């Protein structure tokens, strides 16, 4: 993946807040525009934060 060239990305996610716990879950797929990487890259993300 080269960050100097434009890319197409599609993604979806869920974000929730339960009392003092914040949860962020999601997935995105990056379609590289260069010819040497025909397979898209999939990124999974998760974030949990607890407030005090």
mmCIF file of C-alpha atoms in Angstrom, residues 16-23 48-52:
data_model
loop_
_atom_site.group_PDB
_atom_site.id
_atom_site.type_symbol
_atom_site.label_atom_id
_atom_site.label_comp_id
_atom_site.label_asym_id
_atom_site.label_seq_id
_atom_site.Cartn_x
_atom_site.Cartn_y
_atom_site.Cartn_z
ATOM 1 C CA UNK A 16 -21.767 2.238 21.850
ATOM 2 C CA UNK A 17 -21.667 3.724 25.321
ATOM 3 C CA UNK A 18 -22.737 1.693 28.372
ATOM 4 C CA UNK A 19 -22.381 3.514 31.705
ATOM 5 C CA UNK A 20 -18.647 4.393 31.745
ATOM 6 C CA UNK A 21 -17.584 1.945 29.004
ATOM 7 C CA UNK A 22 -17.147 3.106 25.393
ATOM 8 C CA UNK A 23 -16.929 0.430 22.677
ATOM 9 C CA UNK A 48 -12.705 -0.303 24.461
ATOM 10 C CA UNK A 49 -12.245 2.530 26.945
ATOM 11 C CA UNK A 50 -13.378 2.621 30.578
ATOM 12 C CA UNK A 51 -13.921 5.904 32.372
ATOM 13 C CA UNK A 52 -13.251 6.405 36.084
#
